[in-house]
mmCIF file of C-alpha atoms in Angstrom:
data_model
loop_
_atom_site.group_PDB
_atom_site.id
_atom_site.type_symbol
_atom_site.label_atom_id
_atom_site.label_comp_id
_atom_site.label_asym_id
_atom_site.label_seq_id
_atom_site.Cartn_x
_atom_site.Cartn_y
_atom_site.Cartn_z
ATOM 1 C CA ALA A 125 -34.946 -3.791 18.943
ATOM 2 C CA GLN A 126 -33.451 -7.194 18.367
ATOM 3 C CA ARG A 127 -32.898 -8.428 14.856
ATOM 4 C CA VAL A 128 -31.516 -11.525 13.171
ATOM 5 C CA THR A 129 -30.197 -11.464 9.630
ATOM 6 C CA GLN A 130 -29.450 -14.476 7.467
ATOM 7 C CA PRO A 131 -28.073 -12.932 4.289
ATOM 8 C CA GLU A 132 -28.350 -16.030 2.102
ATOM 9 C CA LYS A 133 -31.793 -17.352 1.221
ATOM 10 C CA LEU A 134 -30.303 -20.207 -0.792
ATOM 11 C CA LEU A 135 -26.972 -21.971 -0.426
ATOM 12 C CA SER A 136 -25.775 -24.849 -2.549
ATOM 13 C CA VAL A 137 -22.623 -26.924 -2.029
ATOM 14 C CA PHE A 138 -21.295 -30.259 -3.198
ATOM 15 C CA LYS A 139 -21.095 -33.277 -0.926
ATOM 16 C CA GLY A 140 -17.868 -33.276 1.050
ATOM 17 C CA ALA A 141 -17.333 -29.524 0.708
ATOM 18 C CA PRO A 142 -17.286 -27.203 3.725
ATOM 19 C CA VAL A 143 -20.409 -25.235 4.412
ATOM 20 C CA GLU A 144 -21.043 -22.054 6.363
ATOM 21 C CA LEU A 145 -24.480 -20.577 6.956
ATOM 22 C CA LYS A 146 -24.236 -16.969 8.049
ATOM 23 C CA CYS A 147 -26.151 -15.342 10.860
ATOM 24 C CA ASN A 148 -25.749 -11.809 12.186
ATOM 25 C CA TYR A 149 -27.688 -10.294 15.040
ATOM 26 C CA SER A 150 -28.343 -7.017 16.791
ATOM 27 C CA TYR A 151 -29.226 -7.023 20.461
ATOM 28 C CA SER A 152 -28.450 -4.651 23.300
ATOM 29 C CA GLY A 153 -28.045 -7.294 26.004
ATOM 30 C CA SER A 154 -26.163 -10.544 26.358
ATOM 31 C CA PRO A 155 -27.431 -12.741 23.513
ATOM 32 C CA GLU A 156 -28.633 -16.314 23.558
ATOM 33 C CA LEU A 157 -28.475 -17.776 20.083
ATOM 34 C CA PHE A 158 -29.817 -20.933 18.517
ATOM 35 C CA TRP A 159 -29.862 -22.753 15.222
ATOM 36 C CA TYR A 160 -32.988 -24.637 14.216
ATOM 37 C CA VAL A 161 -33.353 -26.995 11.259
ATOM 38 C CA GLN A 162 -36.334 -28.172 9.244
ATOM 39 C CA TYR A 163 -35.797 -31.246 7.079
ATOM 40 C CA SER A 164 -38.232 -32.035 4.294
ATOM 41 C CA ARG A 165 -41.632 -33.089 5.675
ATOM 42 C CA GLN A 166 -40.432 -32.844 9.260
ATOM 43 C CA ARG A 167 -41.128 -30.316 11.957
ATOM 44 C CA LEU A 168 -38.784 -27.519 12.889
ATOM 45 C CA GLN A 169 -36.346 -28.714 15.531
ATOM 46 C CA LEU A 170 -33.528 -27.341 17.624
ATOM 47 C CA LEU A 171 -30.086 -28.052 16.181
ATOM 48 C CA LEU A 172 -27.776 -26.387 18.663
ATOM 49 C CA ARG A 173 -27.435 -23.643 21.261
ATOM 50 C CA HIS A 174 -24.436 -21.372 21.557
ATOM 51 C CA ILE A 175 -24.363 -21.720 25.326
ATOM 52 C CA SER A 176 -23.790 -25.473 25.225
ATOM 53 C CA ARG A 177 -20.816 -25.228 22.851
ATOM 54 C CA GLU A 178 -21.672 -28.588 21.366
ATOM 55 C CA SER A 179 -21.292 -30.187 17.970
ATOM 56 C CA ILE A 180 -24.464 -31.716 16.569
ATOM 57 C CA LYS A 181 -24.423 -33.805 13.381
ATOM 58 C CA GLY A 182 -20.980 -32.355 12.712
ATOM 59 C CA PHE A 183 -22.224 -28.760 12.890
ATOM 60 C CA THR A 184 -20.707 -26.137 15.148
ATOM 61 C CA ALA A 185 -21.451 -22.481 15.703
ATOM 62 C CA ASP A 186 -19.337 -19.951 17.536
ATOM 63 C CA LEU A 187 -20.713 -16.769 18.992
ATOM 64 C CA ASN A 188 -18.580 -13.799 17.946
ATOM 65 C CA LYS A 189 -19.724 -10.832 19.989
ATOM 66 C CA GLY A 190 -17.305 -8.455 18.286
ATOM 67 C CA GLU A 191 -18.768 -9.211 14.865
ATOM 68 C CA THR A 192 -22.255 -9.958 16.283
ATOM 69 C CA SER A 193 -22.316 -13.205 14.371
ATOM 70 C CA PHE A 194 -23.256 -16.815 14.997
ATOM 71 C CA HIS A 195 -22.360 -18.630 11.794
ATOM 72 C CA LEU A 196 -23.136 -22.341 11.445
ATOM 73 C CA LYS A 197 -20.329 -24.458 10.026
ATOM 74 C CA LYS A 198 -19.642 -28.002 8.947
ATOM 75 C CA PRO A 199 -16.321 -29.107 7.438
ATOM 76 C CA PHE A 200 -17.748 -31.818 5.158
ATOM 77 C CA ALA A 201 -21.360 -31.448 4.028
ATOM 78 C CA GLN A 202 -23.539 -34.517 3.505
ATOM 79 C CA GLU A 203 -26.613 -34.880 1.297
ATOM 80 C CA GLU A 204 -28.784 -35.433 4.373
ATOM 81 C CA ASP A 205 -27.851 -31.942 5.564
ATOM 82 C CA SER A 206 -30.113 -30.489 2.887
ATOM 83 C CA ALA A 207 -32.761 -28.561 4.805
ATOM 84 C CA MET A 208 -33.986 -25.139 5.856
ATOM 85 C CA TYR A 209 -31.919 -23.572 8.639
ATOM 86 C CA TYR A 210 -33.071 -20.782 10.937
ATOM 87 C CA CYS A 211 -30.959 -18.712 13.261
ATOM 88 C CA ALA A 212 -32.781 -17.390 16.347
ATOM 89 C CA LEU A 213 -32.009 -14.877 19.083
ATOM 90 C CA ASN A 214 -33.589 -15.352 22.476
ATOM 91 C CA ASN A 215 -34.754 -12.324 24.446
ATOM 92 C CA CYS A 216 -33.828 -13.142 28.008
ATOM 93 C CA ARG A 217 -35.719 -10.129 29.338
ATOM 94 C CA GLU A 218 -39.057 -10.940 27.716
ATOM 95 C CA ALA A 219 -40.235 -14.400 28.657
ATOM 96 C CA GLY A 220 -37.664 -16.049 26.457
ATOM 97 C CA LYS A 221 -39.361 -15.097 23.218
ATOM 98 C CA SER A 222 -37.210 -15.591 20.180
ATOM 99 C CA THR A 223 -36.655 -13.582 17.032
ATOM 100 C CA PHE A 224 -35.942 -15.665 13.951
ATOM 101 C CA GLY A 225 -34.037 -14.927 10.799
ATOM 102 C CA ASP A 226 -35.679 -15.499 7.436
ATOM 103 C CA GLY A 227 -33.929 -18.823 6.989
ATOM 104 C CA THR A 228 -31.413 -20.317 4.578
ATOM 105 C CA THR A 229 -32.237 -23.279 2.374
ATOM 106 C CA LEU A 230 -29.181 -25.498 2.097
ATOM 107 C CA THR A 231 -28.881 -27.937 -0.781
ATOM 108 C CA VAL A 232 -26.046 -30.441 -0.774
ATOM 109 C CA LYS A 233 -25.506 -31.877 -4.240
ATOM 110 C CA PRO A 234 -24.063 -35.352 -4.825
ATOM 111 C CA ASP B 1325 -44.489 -38.819 18.636
ATOM 112 C CA GLY B 1326 -45.215 -37.030 21.886
ATOM 113 C CA GLY B 1327 -44.370 -33.499 22.797
ATOM 114 C CA ILE B 1328 -46.467 -30.864 21.157
ATOM 115 C CA THR B 1329 -49.494 -31.489 18.947
ATOM 116 C CA GLN B 1330 -51.176 -29.092 16.582
ATOM 117 C CA SER B 1331 -54.507 -29.700 14.922
ATOM 118 C CA PRO B 1332 -55.853 -29.676 12.364
ATOM 119 C CA LYS B 1333 -53.025 -30.057 9.891
ATOM 120 C CA TYR B 1334 -54.995 -28.203 7.188
ATOM 121 C CA LEU B 1335 -57.765 -25.684 7.726
ATOM 122 C CA PHE B 1336 -59.898 -23.745 5.302
ATOM 123 C CA ARG B 1337 -61.610 -20.538 6.310
ATOM 124 C CA LYS B 1338 -64.315 -18.605 4.567
ATOM 125 C CA GLU B 1339 -64.283 -14.849 4.458
ATOM 126 C CA GLY B 1340 -65.644 -13.343 7.683
ATOM 127 C CA GLN B 1341 -65.290 -16.554 9.666
ATOM 128 C CA ASN B 1342 -63.369 -17.101 12.894
ATOM 129 C CA VAL B 1343 -61.348 -20.287 13.199
ATOM 130 C CA THR B 1344 -59.440 -21.783 16.101
ATOM 131 C CA LEU B 1345 -56.148 -23.662 15.862
ATOM 132 C CA SER B 1346 -55.359 -26.126 18.596
ATOM 133 C CA CYS B 1347 -52.003 -26.560 20.336
ATOM 134 C CA GLU B 1348 -51.452 -29.098 23.121
ATOM 135 C CA GLN B 1349 -48.221 -30.096 24.850
ATOM 136 C CA ASN B 1350 -47.352 -32.803 27.355
ATOM 137 C CA LEU B 1351 -43.823 -31.600 28.067
ATOM 138 C CA ASN B 1352 -44.766 -29.751 31.267
ATOM 139 C CA HIS B 1353 -43.457 -26.554 29.671
ATOM 140 C CA ASP B 1354 -44.602 -23.297 31.193
ATOM 141 C CA ALA B 1355 -44.102 -21.097 28.144
ATOM 142 C CA MET B 1356 -45.959 -21.412 24.840
ATOM 143 C CA TYR B 1357 -45.766 -19.419 21.635
ATOM 144 C CA TRP B 1358 -47.561 -18.924 18.339
ATOM 145 C CA TYR B 1359 -45.619 -18.001 15.220
ATOM 146 C CA ARG B 1360 -46.715 -17.364 11.695
ATOM 147 C CA GLN B 1361 -44.512 -18.538 8.831
ATOM 148 C CA ASP B 1362 -44.807 -16.942 5.410
ATOM 149 C CA PRO B 1363 -42.623 -17.795 2.414
ATOM 150 C CA GLY B 1364 -39.400 -15.826 2.503
ATOM 151 C CA GLN B 1365 -40.270 -14.072 5.755
ATOM 152 C CA GLY B 1366 -39.195 -16.505 8.423
ATOM 153 C CA LEU B 1367 -41.183 -16.808 11.640
ATOM 154 C CA ARG B 1368 -43.064 -13.911 13.168
ATOM 155 C CA LEU B 1369 -44.390 -13.965 16.730
ATOM 156 C CA ILE B 1370 -48.141 -13.607 17.184
ATOM 157 C CA TYR B 1371 -48.720 -14.257 20.909
ATOM 158 C CA TYR B 1372 -46.875 -15.872 23.768
ATOM 159 C CA SER B 1373 -47.679 -17.040 27.264
ATOM 160 C CA GLN B 1374 -45.292 -17.637 30.119
ATOM 161 C CA ILE B 1375 -47.809 -18.977 32.647
ATOM 162 C CA VAL B 1376 -51.417 -20.071 32.849
ATOM 163 C CA ASN B 1377 -54.001 -17.265 32.578
ATOM 164 C CA ASP B 1378 -51.426 -14.821 31.263
ATOM 165 C CA PHE B 1379 -50.326 -13.995 27.718
ATOM 166 C CA GLN B 1380 -48.760 -11.133 25.791
ATOM 167 C CA LYS B 1381 -48.978 -9.808 22.261
ATOM 168 C CA GLY B 1382 -46.149 -10.500 19.917
ATOM 169 C CA ASP B 1383 -45.124 -8.513 16.860
ATOM 170 C CA ILE B 1384 -48.193 -9.249 14.719
ATOM 171 C CA ALA B 1385 -51.074 -9.826 17.160
ATOM 172 C CA GLU B 1386 -53.729 -7.827 15.301
ATOM 173 C CA GLY B 1387 -56.595 -10.033 14.148
ATOM 174 C CA TYR B 1388 -55.657 -12.890 16.479
ATOM 175 C CA SER B 1389 -56.669 -13.925 19.987
ATOM 176 C CA VAL B 1390 -55.483 -16.601 22.412
ATOM 177 C CA SER B 1391 -56.324 -18.116 25.760
ATOM 178 C CA ARG B 1392 -54.269 -20.041 28.307
ATOM 179 C CA GLU B 1393 -56.684 -21.705 30.704
ATOM 180 C CA LYS B 1394 -54.548 -24.818 31.104
ATOM 181 C CA LYS B 1395 -50.809 -25.305 31.146
ATOM 182 C CA GLU B 1396 -51.050 -27.887 28.374
ATOM 183 C CA SER B 1397 -53.159 -25.876 25.950
ATOM 184 C CA PHE B 1398 -52.706 -22.618 24.037
ATOM 185 C CA PRO B 1399 -55.337 -22.269 21.288
ATOM 186 C CA LEU B 1400 -55.109 -19.525 18.683
ATOM 187 C CA THR B 1401 -58.196 -17.932 17.133
ATOM 188 C CA VAL B 1402 -57.838 -16.269 13.776
ATOM 189 C CA THR B 1403 -60.602 -13.698 13.627
ATOM 190 C CA SER B 1404 -62.292 -12.065 10.669
ATOM 191 C CA ALA B 1405 -60.277 -8.945 11.486
ATOM 192 C CA GLN B 1406 -57.112 -10.646 10.252
ATOM 193 C CA LYS B 1407 -56.899 -9.412 6.680
ATOM 194 C CA ASN B 1408 -54.366 -11.874 5.339
ATOM 195 C CA PRO B 1409 -54.689 -15.076 7.344
ATOM 196 C CA THR B 1410 -53.444 -17.538 4.739
ATOM 197 C CA ALA B 1411 -50.193 -18.849 6.223
ATOM 198 C CA PHE B 1412 -48.493 -21.688 8.047
ATOM 199 C CA TYR B 1413 -48.953 -21.449 11.817
ATOM 200 C CA LEU B 1414 -46.463 -22.920 14.247
ATOM 201 C CA CYS B 1415 -46.930 -23.474 17.952
ATOM 202 C CA ALA B 1416 -43.921 -23.906 20.221
ATOM 203 C CA SER B 1417 -43.221 -24.439 23.888
ATOM 204 C CA SER B 1418 -40.245 -24.082 26.192
ATOM 205 C CA THR B 1419 -39.274 -24.138 29.824
ATOM 206 C CA SER B 1420 -39.964 -20.766 31.340
ATOM 207 C CA MET B 1421 -37.005 -18.543 32.085
ATOM 208 C CA SER B 1422 -36.716 -17.043 35.546
ATOM 209 C CA ARG B 1423 -34.166 -15.458 37.828
ATOM 210 C CA ASP B 1424 -33.329 -18.917 39.157
ATOM 211 C CA SER B 1425 -33.273 -20.424 35.680
ATOM 212 C CA PRO B 1426 -32.050 -17.693 33.366
ATOM 213 C CA VAL B 1427 -30.960 -19.991 30.547
ATOM 214 C CA SER B 1428 -33.213 -20.956 27.672
ATOM 215 C CA TYR B 1429 -33.097 -24.481 26.312
ATOM 216 C CA GLY B 1430 -34.768 -23.524 23.074
ATOM 217 C CA TYR B 1431 -38.156 -24.332 21.643
ATOM 218 C CA THR B 1432 -39.982 -27.535 20.870
ATOM 219 C CA PHE B 1433 -42.231 -27.054 17.849
ATOM 220 C CA GLY B 1434 -45.457 -28.600 16.699
ATOM 221 C CA SER B 1435 -45.889 -29.835 13.159
ATOM 222 C CA GLY B 1436 -47.935 -26.788 12.155
ATOM 223 C CA THR B 1437 -51.340 -25.908 10.722
ATOM 224 C CA ARG B 1438 -51.716 -24.610 7.196
ATOM 225 C CA LEU B 1439 -54.607 -22.156 7.030
ATOM 226 C CA THR B 1440 -56.109 -21.145 3.704
ATOM 227 C CA VAL B 1441 -58.840 -18.614 3.066
ATOM 228 C CA VAL B 1442 -61.338 -19.767 0.440
#
């Protein structure tokens, strides 16, 4: 069975500090991983996909198959990054349904 | 704000009553999903549909039912058999994965419906 673990429910950093939101997964096939973000009073939205290898709003995430991780990183956090972040694993064999982690609430303090 | 629309935003249900949550999308997405979000538990899959007139149970389908008569619409009914229905319900859609298109582009989410049992 596939599983996504986000070990930190809450994460707090100061503005300008580096931030890393952890995500570990278990999956028997070739994984497709995503990060979603939910800002206050906004809907959940896609932040980035591992397959596109892009940087969005200064965030990057590298898939490490050896460590089965997909940590989200940003070198200099901004106050507007404060939000709830979800890591998700896509099941390519079952209609693209995704399994989500429990989420990490990031607070960036001034 | 096009894309995917959920209604109503808030819904109150009495004990023993069935209620239906609406989800409509104009993205021409084939696949649609219903998730339930509880505090501290992340998102759990209730039902999903890859094409019209076809749907599958997710991880927590008991007490719920769905239909997919049109590509644009995927309503969720919370029945009286669902013992703990108070939650935030999220609908999502995506392009359907296939052998010719094996890559997922991720989900587009609605703004959610908060259901409360009174």
